[in-house]
Coordinates of C-alpha atoms and ligand atoms in Angstrom, one line a residue:
X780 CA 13.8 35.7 3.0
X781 CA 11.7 36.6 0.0
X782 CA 7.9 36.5 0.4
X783 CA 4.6 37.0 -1.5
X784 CA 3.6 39.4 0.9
X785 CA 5.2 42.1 2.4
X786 CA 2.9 45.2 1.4
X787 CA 1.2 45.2 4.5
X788 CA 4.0 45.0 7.0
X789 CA 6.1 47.6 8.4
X790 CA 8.6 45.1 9.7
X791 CA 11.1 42.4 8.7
X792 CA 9.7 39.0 10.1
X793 CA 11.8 37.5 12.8
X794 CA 14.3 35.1 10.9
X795 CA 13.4 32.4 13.5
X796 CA 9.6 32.9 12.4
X797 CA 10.0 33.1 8.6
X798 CA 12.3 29.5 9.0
X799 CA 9.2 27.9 11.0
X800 CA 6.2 29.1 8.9
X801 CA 8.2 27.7 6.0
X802 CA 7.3 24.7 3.9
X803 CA 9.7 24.9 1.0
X804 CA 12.5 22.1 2.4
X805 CA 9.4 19.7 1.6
X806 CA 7.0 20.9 -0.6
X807 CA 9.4 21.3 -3.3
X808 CA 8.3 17.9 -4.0
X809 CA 5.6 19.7 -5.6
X810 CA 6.9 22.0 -8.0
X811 CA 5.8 19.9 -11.3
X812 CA 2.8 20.1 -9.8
X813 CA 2.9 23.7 -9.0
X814 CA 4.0 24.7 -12.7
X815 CA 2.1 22.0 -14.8
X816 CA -1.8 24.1 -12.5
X817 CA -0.1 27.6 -12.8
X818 CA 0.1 27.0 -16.6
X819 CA -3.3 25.4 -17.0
X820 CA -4.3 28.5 -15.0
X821 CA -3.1 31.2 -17.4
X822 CA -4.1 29.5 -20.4
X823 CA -7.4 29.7 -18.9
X824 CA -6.8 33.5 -17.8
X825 CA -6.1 34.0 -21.8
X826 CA -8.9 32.0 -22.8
X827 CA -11.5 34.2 -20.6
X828 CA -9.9 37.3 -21.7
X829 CA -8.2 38.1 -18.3
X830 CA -4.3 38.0 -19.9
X831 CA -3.3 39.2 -23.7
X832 CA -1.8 36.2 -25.7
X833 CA 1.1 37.7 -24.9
X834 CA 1.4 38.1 -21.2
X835 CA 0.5 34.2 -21.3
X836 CA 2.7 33.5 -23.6
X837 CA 5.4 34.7 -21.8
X838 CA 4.1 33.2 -18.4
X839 CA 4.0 29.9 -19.9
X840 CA 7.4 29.9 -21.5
X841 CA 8.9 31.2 -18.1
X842 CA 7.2 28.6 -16.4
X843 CA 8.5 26.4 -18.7
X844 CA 12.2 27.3 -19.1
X845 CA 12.2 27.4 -14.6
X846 CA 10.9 23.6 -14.8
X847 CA 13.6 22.5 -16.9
X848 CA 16.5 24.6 -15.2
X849 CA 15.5 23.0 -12.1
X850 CA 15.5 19.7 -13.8
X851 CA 18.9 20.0 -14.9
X852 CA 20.5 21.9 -11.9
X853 CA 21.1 25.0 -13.1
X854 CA 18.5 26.7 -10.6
X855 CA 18.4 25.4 -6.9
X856 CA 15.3 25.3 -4.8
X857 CA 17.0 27.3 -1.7
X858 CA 15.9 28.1 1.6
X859 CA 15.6 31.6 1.6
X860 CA 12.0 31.3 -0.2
X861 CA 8.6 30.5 1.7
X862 CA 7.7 27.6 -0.3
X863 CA 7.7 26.4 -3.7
X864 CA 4.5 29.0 -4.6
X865 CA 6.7 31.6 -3.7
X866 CA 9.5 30.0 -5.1
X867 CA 8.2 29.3 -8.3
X868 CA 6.4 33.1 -9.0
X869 CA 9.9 34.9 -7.5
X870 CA 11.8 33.1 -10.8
X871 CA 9.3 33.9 -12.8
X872 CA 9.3 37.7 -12.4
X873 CA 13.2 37.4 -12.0
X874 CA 13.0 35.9 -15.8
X875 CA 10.2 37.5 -17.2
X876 CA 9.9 40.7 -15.6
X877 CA 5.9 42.3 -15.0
X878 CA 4.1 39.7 -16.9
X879 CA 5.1 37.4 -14.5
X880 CA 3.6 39.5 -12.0
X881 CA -0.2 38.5 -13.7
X882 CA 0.5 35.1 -12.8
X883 CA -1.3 34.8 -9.5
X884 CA -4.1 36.5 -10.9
X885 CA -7.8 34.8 -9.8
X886 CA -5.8 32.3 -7.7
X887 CA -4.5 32.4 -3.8
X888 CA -2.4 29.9 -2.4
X889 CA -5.2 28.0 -0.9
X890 CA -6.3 26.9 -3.9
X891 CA -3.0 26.7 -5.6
X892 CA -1.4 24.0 -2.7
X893 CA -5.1 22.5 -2.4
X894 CA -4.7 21.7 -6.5
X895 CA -0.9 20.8 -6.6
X896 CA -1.5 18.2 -3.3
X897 CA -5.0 17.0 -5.4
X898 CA -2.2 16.2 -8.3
X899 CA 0.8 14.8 -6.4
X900 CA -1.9 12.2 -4.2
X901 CA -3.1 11.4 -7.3
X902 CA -0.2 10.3 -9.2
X903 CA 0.9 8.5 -6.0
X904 CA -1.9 6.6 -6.0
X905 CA -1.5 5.6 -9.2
X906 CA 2.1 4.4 -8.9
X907 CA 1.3 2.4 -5.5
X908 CA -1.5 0.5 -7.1
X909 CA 0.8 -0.1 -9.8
X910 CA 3.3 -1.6 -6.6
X911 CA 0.3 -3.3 -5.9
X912 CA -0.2 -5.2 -9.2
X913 CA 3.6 -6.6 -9.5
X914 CA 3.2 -7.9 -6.3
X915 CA 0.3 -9.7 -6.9
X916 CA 1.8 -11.1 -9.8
X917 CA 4.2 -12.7 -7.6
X918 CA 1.6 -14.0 -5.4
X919 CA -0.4 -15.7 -8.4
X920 CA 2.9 -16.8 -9.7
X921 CA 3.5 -18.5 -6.8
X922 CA 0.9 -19.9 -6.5
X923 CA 0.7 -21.4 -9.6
X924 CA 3.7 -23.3 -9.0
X925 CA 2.6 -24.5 -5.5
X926 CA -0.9 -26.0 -6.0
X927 CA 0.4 -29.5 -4.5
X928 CA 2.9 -27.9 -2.1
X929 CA 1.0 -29.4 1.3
X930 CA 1.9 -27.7 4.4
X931 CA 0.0 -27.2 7.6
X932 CA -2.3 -24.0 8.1
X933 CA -2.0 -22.7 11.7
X934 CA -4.7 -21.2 13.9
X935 CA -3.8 -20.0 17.1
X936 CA -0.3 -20.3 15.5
X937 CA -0.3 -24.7 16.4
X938 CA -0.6 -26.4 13.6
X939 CA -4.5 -26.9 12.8
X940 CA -5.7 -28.7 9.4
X941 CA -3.5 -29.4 6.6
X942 CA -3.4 -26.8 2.9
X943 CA -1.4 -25.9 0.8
X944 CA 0.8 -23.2 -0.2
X945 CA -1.0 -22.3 -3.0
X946 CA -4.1 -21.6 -0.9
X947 CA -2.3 -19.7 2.0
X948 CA -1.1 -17.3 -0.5
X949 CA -4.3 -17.1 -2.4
X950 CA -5.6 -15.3 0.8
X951 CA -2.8 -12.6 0.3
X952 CA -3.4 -12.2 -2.9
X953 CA -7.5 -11.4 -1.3
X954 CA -5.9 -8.9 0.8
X955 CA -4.0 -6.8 -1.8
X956 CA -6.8 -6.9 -4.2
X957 CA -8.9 -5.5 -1.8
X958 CA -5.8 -2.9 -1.6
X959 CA -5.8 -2.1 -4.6
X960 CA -9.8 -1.4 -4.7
X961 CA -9.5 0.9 -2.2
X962 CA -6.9 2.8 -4.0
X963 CA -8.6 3.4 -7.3
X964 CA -11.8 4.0 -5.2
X965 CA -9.9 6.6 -3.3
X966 CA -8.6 8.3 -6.6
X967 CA -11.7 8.3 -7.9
X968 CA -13.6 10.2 -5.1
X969 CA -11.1 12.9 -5.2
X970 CA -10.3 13.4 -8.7
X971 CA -11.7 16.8 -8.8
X972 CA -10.2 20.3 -9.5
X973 CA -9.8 23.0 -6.5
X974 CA -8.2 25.2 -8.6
X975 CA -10.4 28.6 -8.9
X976 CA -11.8 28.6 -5.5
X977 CA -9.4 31.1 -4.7
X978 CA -8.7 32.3 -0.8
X979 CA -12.2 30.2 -0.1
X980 CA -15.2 32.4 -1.8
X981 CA -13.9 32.3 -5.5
X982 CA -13.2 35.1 -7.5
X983 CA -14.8 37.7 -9.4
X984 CA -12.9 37.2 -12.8
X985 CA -15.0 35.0 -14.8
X986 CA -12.4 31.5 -14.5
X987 CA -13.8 28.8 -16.6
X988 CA -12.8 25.4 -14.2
X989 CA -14.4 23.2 -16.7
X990 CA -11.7 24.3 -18.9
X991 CA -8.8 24.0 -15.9
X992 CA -10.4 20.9 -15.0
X993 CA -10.4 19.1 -18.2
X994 CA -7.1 20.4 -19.3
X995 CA -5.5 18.6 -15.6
X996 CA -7.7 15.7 -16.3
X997 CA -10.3 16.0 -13.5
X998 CA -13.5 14.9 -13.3
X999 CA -14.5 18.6 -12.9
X1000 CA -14.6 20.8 -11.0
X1001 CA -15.1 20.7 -6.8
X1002 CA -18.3 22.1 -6.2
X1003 CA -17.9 24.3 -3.4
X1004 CA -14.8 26.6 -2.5
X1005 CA -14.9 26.7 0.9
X1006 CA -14.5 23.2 1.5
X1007 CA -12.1 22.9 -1.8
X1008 CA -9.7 24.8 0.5
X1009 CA -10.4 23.5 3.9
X1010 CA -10.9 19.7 2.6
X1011 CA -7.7 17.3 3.4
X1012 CA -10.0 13.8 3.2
X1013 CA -8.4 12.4 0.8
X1014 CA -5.1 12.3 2.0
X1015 CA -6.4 10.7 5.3
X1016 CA -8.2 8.5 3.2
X1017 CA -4.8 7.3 1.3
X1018 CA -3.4 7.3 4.6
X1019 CA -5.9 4.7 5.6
X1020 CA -5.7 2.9 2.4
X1021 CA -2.0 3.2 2.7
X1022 CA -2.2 1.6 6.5
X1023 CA -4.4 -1.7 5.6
X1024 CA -1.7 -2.2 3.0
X1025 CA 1.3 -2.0 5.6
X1026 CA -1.0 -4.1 7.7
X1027 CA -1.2 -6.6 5.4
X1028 CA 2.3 -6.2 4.6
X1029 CA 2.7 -6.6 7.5
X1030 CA 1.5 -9.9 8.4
X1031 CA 3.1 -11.5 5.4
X1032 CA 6.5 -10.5 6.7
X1033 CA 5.6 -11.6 10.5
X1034 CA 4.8 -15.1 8.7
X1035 CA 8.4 -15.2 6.6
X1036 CA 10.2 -14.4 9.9
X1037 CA 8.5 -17.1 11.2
X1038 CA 8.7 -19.8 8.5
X1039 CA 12.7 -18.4 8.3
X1040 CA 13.6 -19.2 11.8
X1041 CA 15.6 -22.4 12.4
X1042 CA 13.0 -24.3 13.9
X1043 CA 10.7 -23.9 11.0
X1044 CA 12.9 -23.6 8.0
X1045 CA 10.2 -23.6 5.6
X1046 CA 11.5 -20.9 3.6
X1047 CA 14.9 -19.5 2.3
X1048 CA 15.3 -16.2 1.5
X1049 CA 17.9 -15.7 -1.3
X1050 CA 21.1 -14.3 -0.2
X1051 CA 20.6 -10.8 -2.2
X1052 CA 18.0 -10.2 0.3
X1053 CA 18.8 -11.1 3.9
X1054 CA 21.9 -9.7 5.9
X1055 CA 24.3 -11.1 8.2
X1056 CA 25.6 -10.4 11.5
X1057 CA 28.9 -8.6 12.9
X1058 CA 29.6 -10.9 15.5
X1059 CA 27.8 -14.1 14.8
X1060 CA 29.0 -15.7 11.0
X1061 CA 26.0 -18.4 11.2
X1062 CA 23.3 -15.4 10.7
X1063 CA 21.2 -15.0 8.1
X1064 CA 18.8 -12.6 8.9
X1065 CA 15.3 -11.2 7.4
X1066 CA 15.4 -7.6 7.9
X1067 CA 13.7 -6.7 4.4
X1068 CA 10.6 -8.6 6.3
X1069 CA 12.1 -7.0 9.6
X1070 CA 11.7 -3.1 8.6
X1071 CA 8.5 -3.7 6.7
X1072 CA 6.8 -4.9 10.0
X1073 CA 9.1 -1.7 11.9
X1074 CA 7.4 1.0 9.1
X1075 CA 3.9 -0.2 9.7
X1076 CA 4.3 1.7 12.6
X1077 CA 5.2 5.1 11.0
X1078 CA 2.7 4.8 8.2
X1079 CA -0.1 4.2 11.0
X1080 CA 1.8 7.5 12.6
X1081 CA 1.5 9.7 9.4
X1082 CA -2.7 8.7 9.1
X1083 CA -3.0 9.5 13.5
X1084 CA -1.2 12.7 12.7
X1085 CA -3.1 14.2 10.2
X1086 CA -6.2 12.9 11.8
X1087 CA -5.7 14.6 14.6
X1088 CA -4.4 17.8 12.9
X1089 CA -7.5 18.6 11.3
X1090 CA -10.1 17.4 13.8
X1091 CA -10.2 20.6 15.2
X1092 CA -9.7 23.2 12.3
X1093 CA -12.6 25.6 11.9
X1094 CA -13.3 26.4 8.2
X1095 CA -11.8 27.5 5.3
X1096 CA -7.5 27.2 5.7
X1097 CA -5.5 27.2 8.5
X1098 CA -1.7 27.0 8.9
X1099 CA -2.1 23.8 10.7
X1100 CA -2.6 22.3 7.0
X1101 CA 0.8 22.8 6.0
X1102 CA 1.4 19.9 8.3
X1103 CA -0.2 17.8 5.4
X1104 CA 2.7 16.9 3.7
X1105 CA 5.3 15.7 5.5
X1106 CA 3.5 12.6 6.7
X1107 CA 1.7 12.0 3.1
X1108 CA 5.0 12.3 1.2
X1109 CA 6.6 10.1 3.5
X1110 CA 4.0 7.6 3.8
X1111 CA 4.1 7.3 0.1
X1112 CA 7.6 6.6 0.2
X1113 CA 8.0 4.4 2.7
X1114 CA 4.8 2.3 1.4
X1115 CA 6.3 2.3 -2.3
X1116 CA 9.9 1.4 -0.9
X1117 CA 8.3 -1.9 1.1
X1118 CA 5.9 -3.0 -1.6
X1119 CA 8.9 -2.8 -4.0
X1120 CA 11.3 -4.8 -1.8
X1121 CA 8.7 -6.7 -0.4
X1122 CA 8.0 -8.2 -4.0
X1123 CA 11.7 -8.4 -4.5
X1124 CA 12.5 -10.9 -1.9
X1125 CA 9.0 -12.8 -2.1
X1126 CA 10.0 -13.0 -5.6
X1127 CA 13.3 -14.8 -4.9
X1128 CA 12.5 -16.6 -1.7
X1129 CA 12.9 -20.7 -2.0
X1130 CA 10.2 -23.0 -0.3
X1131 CA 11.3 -26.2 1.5
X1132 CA 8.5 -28.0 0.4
X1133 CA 9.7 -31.5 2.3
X1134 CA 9.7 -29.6 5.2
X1135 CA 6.3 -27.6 4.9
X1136 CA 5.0 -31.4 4.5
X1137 CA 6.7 -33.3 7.0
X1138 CA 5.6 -30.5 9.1
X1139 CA 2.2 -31.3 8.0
X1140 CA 2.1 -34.9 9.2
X1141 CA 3.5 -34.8 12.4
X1142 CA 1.5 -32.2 13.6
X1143 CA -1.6 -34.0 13.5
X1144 CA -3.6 -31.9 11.0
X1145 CA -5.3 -34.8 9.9
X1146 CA -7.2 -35.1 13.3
X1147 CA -10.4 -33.5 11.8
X1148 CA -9.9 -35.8 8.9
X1149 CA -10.0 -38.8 11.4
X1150 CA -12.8 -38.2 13.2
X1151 CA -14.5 -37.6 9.9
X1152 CA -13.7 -40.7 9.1
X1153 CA -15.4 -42.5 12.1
X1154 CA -18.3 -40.7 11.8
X1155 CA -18.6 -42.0 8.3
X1156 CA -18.8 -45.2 9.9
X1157 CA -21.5 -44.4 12.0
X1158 CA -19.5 -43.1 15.3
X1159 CA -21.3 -39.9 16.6
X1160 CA -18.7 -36.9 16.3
X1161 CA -18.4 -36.2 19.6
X1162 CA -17.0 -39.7 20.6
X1163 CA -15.3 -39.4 17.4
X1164 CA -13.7 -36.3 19.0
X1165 CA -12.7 -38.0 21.9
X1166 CA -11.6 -41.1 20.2
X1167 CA -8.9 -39.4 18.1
X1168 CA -8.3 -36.6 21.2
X1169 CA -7.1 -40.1 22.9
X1170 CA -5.2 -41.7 20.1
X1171 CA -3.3 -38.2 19.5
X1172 CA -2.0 -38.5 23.3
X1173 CA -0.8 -42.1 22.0
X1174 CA 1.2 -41.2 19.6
X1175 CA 2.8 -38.3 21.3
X1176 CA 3.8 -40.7 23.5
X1177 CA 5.1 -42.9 21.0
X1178 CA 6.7 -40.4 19.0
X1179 CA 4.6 -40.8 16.1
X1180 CA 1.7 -39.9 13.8
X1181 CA -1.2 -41.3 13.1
X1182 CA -0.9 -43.3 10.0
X1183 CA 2.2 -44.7 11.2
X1184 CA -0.3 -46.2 13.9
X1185 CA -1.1 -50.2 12.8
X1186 CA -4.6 -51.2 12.2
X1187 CA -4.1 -53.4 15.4
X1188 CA -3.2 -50.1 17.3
X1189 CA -6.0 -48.1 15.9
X1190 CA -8.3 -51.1 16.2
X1191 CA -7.7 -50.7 20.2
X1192 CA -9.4 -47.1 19.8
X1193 CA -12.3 -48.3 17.7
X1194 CA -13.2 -51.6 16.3
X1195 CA -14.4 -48.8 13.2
X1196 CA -11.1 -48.5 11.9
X1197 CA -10.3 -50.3 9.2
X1198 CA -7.1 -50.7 6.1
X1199 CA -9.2 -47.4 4.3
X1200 CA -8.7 -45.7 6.9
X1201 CA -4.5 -45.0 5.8
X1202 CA -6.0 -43.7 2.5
X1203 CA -8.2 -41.5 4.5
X1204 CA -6.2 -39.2 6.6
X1205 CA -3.0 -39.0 4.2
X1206 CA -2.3 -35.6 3.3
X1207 CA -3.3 -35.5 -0.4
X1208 CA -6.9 -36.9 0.7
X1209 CA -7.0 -34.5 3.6
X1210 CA -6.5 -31.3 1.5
X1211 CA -7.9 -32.9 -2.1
X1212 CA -11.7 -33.8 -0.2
X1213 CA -11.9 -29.5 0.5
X1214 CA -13.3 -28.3 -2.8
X1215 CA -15.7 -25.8 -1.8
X1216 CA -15.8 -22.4 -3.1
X1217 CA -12.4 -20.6 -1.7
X1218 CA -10.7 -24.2 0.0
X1219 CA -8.0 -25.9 -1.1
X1220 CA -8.4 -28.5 -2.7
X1221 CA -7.5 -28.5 -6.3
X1222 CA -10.3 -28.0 -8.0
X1223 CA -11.1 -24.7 -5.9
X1224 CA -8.3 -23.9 -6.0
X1225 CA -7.7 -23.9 -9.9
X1226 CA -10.9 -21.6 -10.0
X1227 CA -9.6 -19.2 -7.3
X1228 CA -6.3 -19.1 -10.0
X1229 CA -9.0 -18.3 -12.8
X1230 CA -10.5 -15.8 -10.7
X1231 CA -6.9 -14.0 -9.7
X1232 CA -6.0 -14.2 -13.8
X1233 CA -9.7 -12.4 -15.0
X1234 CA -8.3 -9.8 -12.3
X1235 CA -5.1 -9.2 -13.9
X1236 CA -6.1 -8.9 -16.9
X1237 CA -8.9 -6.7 -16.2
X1238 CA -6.8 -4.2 -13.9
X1239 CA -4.3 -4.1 -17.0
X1240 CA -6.6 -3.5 -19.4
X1241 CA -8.1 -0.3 -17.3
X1242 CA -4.4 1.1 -17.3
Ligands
LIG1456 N1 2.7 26.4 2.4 C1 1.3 26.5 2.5 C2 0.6 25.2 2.8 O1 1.2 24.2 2.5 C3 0.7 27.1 1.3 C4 -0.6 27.8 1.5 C5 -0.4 29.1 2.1 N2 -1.6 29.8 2.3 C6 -1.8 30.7 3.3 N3 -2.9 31.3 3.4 N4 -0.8 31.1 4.1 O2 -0.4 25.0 3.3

């Protein structure tokens, strides 16, 4: 058990305490992090005139030679420190003797694990956006190749008004823009240093946090210590960001499970990413889709959790923080791990186009297209309504669609019908007359495409 702070006490802690007050099994994810601000910190020290060049000097090289031992195995992260603060600052003084012991001047751990979460939320932000992009490269892709790919867009999950595959993607690719918004948003808002604001109420050596700030890329510095200690927001906000991204995730899978069942078959997924079954050889199952829908649940758990666990901390820190990092680490993770296989099997997946257009016609999603036809030739479109409302009972009963009906059938609707009328509802008509702004018919669609490729380009150009 080896701790920062024993001076005080006149007693070992309780072995069952020290293992629950501990953070170390986890935040060792931080210890880049933790060596990368204590190094930017004793430069600084040097700079101000706090350390000699040659206590730093030391520090640094220390710091240094730890990061890479770890790296390569030769030192293990065990158990029997507090956490990686501790961790890290024990190995130091073990290598370099008192110098090391300067290390921790001007700083407390408040703002040490306040800066090393700032940097490690950061970066993950950084590389989820990047998930982001790939994946909506694969949705543009997509729909680039599916402009005429007509299936039928559902609401209330029947079969409503026909579209194409191009445009139901389009609105994913909506979604994870917005994503990806709210990530660089997020990153922005927070990019700011904690580092110097010591327990809560600064210090009295004369730390320059412009200089820390600017040397660990920051915006600057936070502008008031108490809440640079107490202040977890921007992990809840990632949280949330991280949430409407499962969410959406989320959806898009509940759609390929759908369109992969054997009364749909509109989609294939390839082989590399579906599993089978131990008792039943026919299976083909999409559990990629499967356990992205199951972790939405757990990545909405991680944002209730640390909610909750700070809506009732009184100001500056409190131990209740430490619980921080388990759920953002892990929500991180798990988001990273579905956006990445996500993209790997949307990437792969085979469309039965026949089928999404069969599927098309004989559900009657050129009803609306109908009526509009009537009511071009001067039938109100409320009888109009009625008319077609009757005809679609007719050819239930029949077994067929509409424009397998004859003019002599249609004729016994509505003496309005006439040969144009075949032209009218087909499919291609049906989804080719919708060009407004964000419809799908071609040539709104073709903009939306233009749209998606300025985005692109512009998000790549910023990175
Ligand atoms: N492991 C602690 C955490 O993650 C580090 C900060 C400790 N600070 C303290 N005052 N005990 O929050």
């Amino acid at each position: 058990m080896a701790q920062l702070w024993g001076g005080r006490f006149t007693k070992e802690t309780e072995k069952k305490v020290f293992d629950f007050n501990a953070s170390i099994s986890f935040d060792k994810a931080l210890i880049d992090e933790d060596i990368e601000g204590s190094i930017a910190h004793v430069v600084m020290l040097e700079k101000q005139g706090v350390l000699n060049l040659s206590e730093k000097d030391s520090i640094v090289k220390g710091l240094t030679e730890i990061r890479s031992e770890v790296e390569t195995g030769k030192t293990r992260i065990t158990d029997e420190y507090e956490d990686i603060h501790s961790f890290v600052e024990a190995k130091l003084i073990e290598k370099i003797g008192d110098d090391g012991k300067k290390m921790h001047t001007g700083r407390s751990r408040n703002d040490q694990v306040a800066l090393d979460m700032r940097m490690y939320v950061r970066k993950a932000l950084d590389a989820t956006a990047d998930s982001i992009v790939r994946l909506l490269e694969t949705i543009n892709r997509i729909m680039e190749d599916n402009i005429e790919t007509f299936m039928p867009g559902f609401t209330h999950l029947q079969k409503a008004q026909p579209t194409t595959l191009a445009h139901h993607f389009g609105a994913y690719f909506e979604m994870f823009k917005r994503d990806h918004q709210r990530l660089k948003d997020t990153y922005r808002r927070m990019n700011y240093n904690p580092l110097g604001a010591g327990a809560f109420a600064g210090t009295t050596y004369p730390l320059d946090r412009n200089y820390t700030s600017s040397m660990l890329g920051f915006e600057g510095p936070t502008a008031n210590s108490m809440d640079s200690v107490s202040d977890r927001d921007y992990c809840i906000e990632s949280l949330s960001d991280l949430s409407l991204i499962m969410m959406h995730m989320s959806r898009f899978s509940e759609e390929i499970i759908i369109w992969n069942t054997n009364e749909y078959r509109f989609v294939e997924i390839d082989d590399g990413y579906s599993t089978g079954s131990s008792i039943m050889p026919q299976k083909k199952n999409p559990d990629i889709a499967e356990l992205v829908r199951g972790k939405t649940g757990r990545v909405y758990g991680s944002l209730i959790s640390l909610l909750t666990t700070m809506k009732g901390l009184p100001l500056a820190y409190n131990k209740d923080m430490q619980e921080d990092k388990e759920v953002t680490f892990d929500a991180f993770k798990t988001v990273n791990d579905c956006l990445d296989l996500f993209n790997g099997m949307l990437d792969t997946i085979r469309f039965n186009k026949e089928i999404m257009e069969k599927s098309a016609v004989r559900g009657f999603t050129n009803a609306t297209d109908a009526a509009d036809y009537l009511v071009c030739k001067g039938v109100p479109f409320r009888d109009a309504h009625g008319i077609i409302g009757r005809i679609v009972i007719y050819c239930i009963d029949k077994g067929i669609s509409i424009d397998e009906m004859t003019i002599e059938e249609l004729k016994g609707f509505s003496e309005c019908f006439d040969d144009d009328i075949y032209d009218a509802i087909s499919l291609k008509t049906c989804v080719e007359k919708r060009v407004t702004v964000g419809a799908p018919g071609k040539c709104a669609i073709m903009e939306e495409l233009k749209k998606n490729k300025e985005f692109l380009e512009k998000i790549k150009e910023e990175t």
